[in-house]
């Protein structure tokens, strides 16, 4: 069986099965476009609060704006009240996203203390009610992203996946770490393999995909249907194109040259400043530039300037000097 194949989630047919994970503060519209251009089959928005939609939170506007060029897109919602979640799913169903994903994996205390995100892994019955209610209301395929378990050493993923399937989920994405681990330690791919065996809906594996060869290893160890990249693609959208080439040819392509990285930073900065305005866009570019240039030899001085840059013009000047 080919590792790279066209994955269908409900009635949504993807070209390929390499997926950009939802990452708050990272996977905004400009970044999703860059990943799509490099071969991502499906991109996820940052997580969006159902309560935020209910209260008309202004910040939501930028989070759910979707460009036709990046579709298909999964919009990720989080929340803990089945009725409110279903009402919000119904309210937004005419928007131009393709799949509605429910976040049941977020580990941050602010979210967990509200009973949202990974806290739902502790309450299977409530999680099931949310998935059922949202699936009935969304008018689009509903997927669920969750973890291995909640507490240290807990492994409830198989039970959770079966519950999600029984309540109408069209696919699940499994991150092989517990909530206690946050992002530390190695992701447990055995639990992903166990979930794959336990359900009929497509299973997307997530955790520690940093190099093209990792996808092949994950496939061999788990047999999953799709592969979700997160930290590995920050400042590195080429991971999509390099993985595709590797899986087609068996040869691991070289990493991008300095020139290509510089062009990507510039394009990213232009898109981001157009989308969020120069003040916010350039400040957010400081963080992305840090990822783009991490590991670059002899770039300490440039990295220092990039993390203080104030304007697009200034950024262009730094990048021009880097080229010389
Ligand atoms: C900065 C950051 C933000 C994240 N935001 C979200 C989010 O909004 N929704 C979500 O389901 N997961 C979120 N995640 C988790 C990732 O989607 C992914 O599950 C996790 O990073 C494990 O994959 P990795 O080992 O390849 O990084 C976030 C992770 C990071 C590092």
mmCIF file of C-alpha atoms in Angstrom, residues 10-156:
data_model
loop_
_atom_site.group_PDB
_atom_site.id
_atom_site.type_symbol
_atom_site.label_atom_id
_atom_site.label_comp_id
_atom_site.label_asym_id
_atom_site.label_seq_id
_atom_site.Cartn_x
_atom_site.Cartn_y
_atom_site.Cartn_z
ATOM 1 C CA UNK A 10 -16.605 12.097 4.973
ATOM 2 C CA UNK A 11 -17.500 13.589 1.590
ATOM 3 C CA UNK A 12 -14.329 15.704 1.437
ATOM 4 C CA UNK A 13 -11.754 14.260 -0.919
ATOM 5 C CA UNK A 14 -8.195 15.376 -0.237
ATOM 6 C CA UNK A 15 -5.342 15.258 -2.716
ATOM 7 C CA UNK A 16 -2.836 13.370 -0.601
ATOM 8 C CA UNK A 17 -2.670 12.779 3.124
ATOM 9 C CA UNK A 18 -0.079 15.201 4.547
ATOM 10 C CA UNK A 19 -1.775 17.567 6.936
ATOM 11 C CA UNK A 20 -0.910 20.838 8.656
ATOM 12 C CA UNK A 21 -1.898 20.623 12.353
ATOM 13 C CA UNK A 22 -3.792 23.380 14.098
ATOM 14 C CA UNK A 23 -1.323 25.577 16.028
ATOM 15 C CA UNK A 24 -2.557 28.625 17.890
ATOM 16 C CA UNK A 25 -0.397 31.623 17.045
ATOM 17 C CA UNK A 26 1.139 29.867 14.023
ATOM 18 C CA UNK A 27 -1.364 28.436 11.520
ATOM 19 C CA UNK A 28 -3.019 31.677 10.475
ATOM 20 C CA UNK A 29 -4.194 32.291 6.916
ATOM 21 C CA UNK A 30 -0.823 33.450 5.479
ATOM 22 C CA UNK A 31 1.060 30.520 6.934
ATOM 23 C CA UNK A 32 -1.581 28.042 5.798
ATOM 24 C CA UNK A 33 -1.261 29.374 2.244
ATOM 25 C CA UNK A 34 2.497 28.790 2.284
ATOM 26 C CA UNK A 35 2.015 25.223 3.536
ATOM 27 C CA UNK A 36 -0.668 24.585 0.926
ATOM 28 C CA UNK A 37 1.681 25.820 -1.797
ATOM 29 C CA UNK A 38 4.327 23.370 -0.575
ATOM 30 C CA UNK A 39 1.954 20.417 -0.800
ATOM 31 C CA UNK A 40 -0.202 20.238 2.348
ATOM 32 C CA UNK A 41 -3.354 18.237 1.555
ATOM 33 C CA UNK A 42 -5.421 19.749 4.367
ATOM 34 C CA UNK A 43 -4.709 22.710 6.628
ATOM 35 C CA UNK A 44 -6.268 23.468 10.033
ATOM 36 C CA UNK A 45 -7.088 26.876 11.440
ATOM 37 C CA UNK A 46 -5.921 27.880 14.903
ATOM 38 C CA UNK A 47 -8.372 26.789 17.588
ATOM 39 C CA UNK A 48 -11.465 28.979 17.864
ATOM 40 C CA UNK A 49 -13.560 29.292 21.008
ATOM 41 C CA UNK A 50 -17.257 28.414 20.609
ATOM 42 C CA UNK A 51 -17.980 30.834 23.438
ATOM 43 C CA UNK A 52 -15.947 33.471 21.616
ATOM 44 C CA UNK A 53 -18.238 33.069 18.596
ATOM 45 C CA UNK A 54 -21.289 33.231 20.835
ATOM 46 C CA UNK A 55 -20.153 36.494 22.426
ATOM 47 C CA UNK A 56 -19.127 37.965 19.068
ATOM 48 C CA UNK A 57 -15.463 38.209 20.063
ATOM 49 C CA UNK A 58 -13.751 40.431 17.482
ATOM 50 C CA UNK A 59 -10.545 38.362 17.464
ATOM 51 C CA UNK A 60 -12.460 35.481 15.918
ATOM 52 C CA UNK A 61 -12.798 37.349 12.606
ATOM 53 C CA UNK A 62 -9.141 36.865 11.682
ATOM 54 C CA UNK A 63 -9.090 33.288 12.945
ATOM 55 C CA UNK A 64 -11.825 32.018 10.670
ATOM 56 C CA UNK A 65 -11.076 34.002 7.535
ATOM 57 C CA UNK A 66 -10.276 31.489 4.809
ATOM 58 C CA UNK A 67 -8.877 32.095 1.336
ATOM 59 C CA UNK A 68 -10.233 29.942 -1.498
ATOM 60 C CA UNK A 69 -6.606 29.136 -2.430
ATOM 61 C CA UNK A 70 -5.978 27.226 0.783
ATOM 62 C CA UNK A 71 -8.985 24.925 0.698
ATOM 63 C CA UNK A 72 -9.783 22.313 1.789
ATOM 64 C CA UNK A 73 -9.581 23.732 5.306
ATOM 65 C CA UNK A 74 -10.546 22.267 8.676
ATOM 66 C CA UNK A 75 -11.839 24.848 11.136
ATOM 67 C CA UNK A 76 -11.112 23.881 14.728
ATOM 68 C CA UNK A 77 -13.586 24.682 17.508
ATOM 69 C CA UNK A 78 -13.136 24.244 21.233
ATOM 70 C CA UNK A 79 -15.688 24.305 24.000
ATOM 71 C CA UNK A 80 -17.358 22.122 26.582
ATOM 72 C CA UNK A 81 -21.110 22.646 26.251
ATOM 73 C CA UNK A 82 -22.824 20.358 23.723
ATOM 74 C CA UNK A 83 -25.718 22.704 23.007
ATOM 75 C CA UNK A 84 -23.604 25.822 22.623
ATOM 76 C CA UNK A 85 -21.081 23.947 20.463
ATOM 77 C CA UNK A 86 -23.876 22.632 18.224
ATOM 78 C CA UNK A 87 -25.499 26.068 17.959
ATOM 79 C CA UNK A 88 -22.192 27.637 16.966
ATOM 80 C CA UNK A 89 -21.501 24.842 14.458
ATOM 81 C CA UNK A 90 -24.910 25.540 12.887
ATOM 82 C CA UNK A 91 -24.328 29.296 12.967
ATOM 83 C CA UNK A 92 -21.048 29.097 11.024
ATOM 84 C CA UNK A 93 -21.934 26.299 8.625
ATOM 85 C CA UNK A 94 -22.271 28.587 5.616
ATOM 86 C CA UNK A 95 -18.693 29.808 6.029
ATOM 87 C CA UNK A 96 -16.140 28.567 3.495
ATOM 88 C CA UNK A 97 -14.453 25.789 5.471
ATOM 89 C CA UNK A 98 -14.754 22.108 4.592
ATOM 90 C CA UNK A 99 -14.368 20.113 7.795
ATOM 91 C CA UNK A 100 -15.236 21.007 11.390
ATOM 92 C CA UNK A 101 -12.696 19.724 13.899
ATOM 93 C CA UNK A 102 -13.261 19.578 17.652
ATOM 94 C CA UNK A 103 -10.276 20.198 19.903
ATOM 95 C CA UNK A 104 -10.145 17.623 22.685
ATOM 96 C CA UNK A 105 -6.385 17.745 23.150
ATOM 97 C CA UNK A 106 -5.360 21.249 24.166
ATOM 98 C CA UNK A 107 -3.313 21.017 27.391
ATOM 99 C CA UNK A 108 -3.051 24.668 28.468
ATOM 100 C CA UNK A 109 -4.409 25.349 31.977
ATOM 101 C CA UNK A 110 -6.652 28.236 30.878
ATOM 102 C CA UNK A 111 -8.533 25.868 28.548
ATOM 103 C CA UNK A 112 -8.393 22.705 30.690
ATOM 104 C CA UNK A 113 -9.617 24.560 33.798
ATOM 105 C CA UNK A 114 -12.758 25.477 31.845
ATOM 106 C CA UNK A 115 -13.382 21.790 31.119
ATOM 107 C CA UNK A 116 -12.381 22.301 27.461
ATOM 108 C CA UNK A 117 -9.650 20.797 25.243
ATOM 109 C CA UNK A 118 -7.945 17.755 26.786
ATOM 110 C CA UNK A 119 -10.142 18.001 29.922
ATOM 111 C CA UNK A 120 -12.805 16.271 27.808
ATOM 112 C CA UNK A 121 -10.636 13.155 27.770
ATOM 113 C CA UNK A 122 -11.640 12.743 31.428
ATOM 114 C CA UNK A 123 -15.355 12.764 30.631
ATOM 115 C CA UNK A 124 -16.181 10.345 27.827
ATOM 116 C CA UNK A 125 -19.902 10.831 28.194
ATOM 117 C CA UNK A 126 -19.738 14.627 27.840
ATOM 118 C CA UNK A 127 -17.238 14.346 24.976
ATOM 119 C CA UNK A 128 -19.640 11.975 23.221
ATOM 120 C CA UNK A 129 -22.549 14.369 23.638
ATOM 121 C CA UNK A 130 -20.489 17.200 22.140
ATOM 122 C CA UNK A 131 -19.396 15.123 19.144
ATOM 123 C CA UNK A 132 -22.940 13.872 18.516
ATOM 124 C CA UNK A 133 -24.501 17.326 18.826
ATOM 125 C CA UNK A 134 -21.899 18.981 16.611
ATOM 126 C CA UNK A 135 -22.031 16.190 14.007
ATOM 127 C CA UNK A 136 -25.799 16.560 13.776
ATOM 128 C CA UNK A 137 -25.615 20.358 13.429
ATOM 129 C CA UNK A 138 -22.501 21.028 11.362
ATOM 130 C CA UNK A 139 -23.676 19.994 7.887
ATOM 131 C CA UNK A 140 -20.029 19.064 7.151
ATOM 132 C CA UNK A 141 -17.778 16.204 8.224
ATOM 133 C CA UNK A 142 -16.778 16.504 11.876
ATOM 134 C CA UNK A 143 -13.403 15.283 13.119
ATOM 135 C CA UNK A 144 -11.907 15.108 16.597
ATOM 136 C CA UNK A 145 -8.322 15.730 17.676
ATOM 137 C CA UNK A 146 -7.255 14.262 21.000
ATOM 138 C CA UNK A 147 -4.327 12.832 22.917
ATOM 139 C CA UNK A 148 -3.137 9.492 24.271
ATOM 140 C CA UNK A 149 -4.817 10.301 27.597
ATOM 141 C CA UNK A 150 -5.059 12.941 30.303
ATOM 142 C CA UNK A 151 -2.906 12.121 33.347
ATOM 143 C CA UNK A 152 0.656 10.798 33.359
ATOM 144 C CA UNK A 153 0.689 7.188 32.191
ATOM 145 C CA UNK A 154 -2.995 7.208 31.204
ATOM 146 C CA UNK A 155 -3.901 5.614 27.912
ATOM 147 C CA UNK A 156 -7.548 6.068 26.982
#
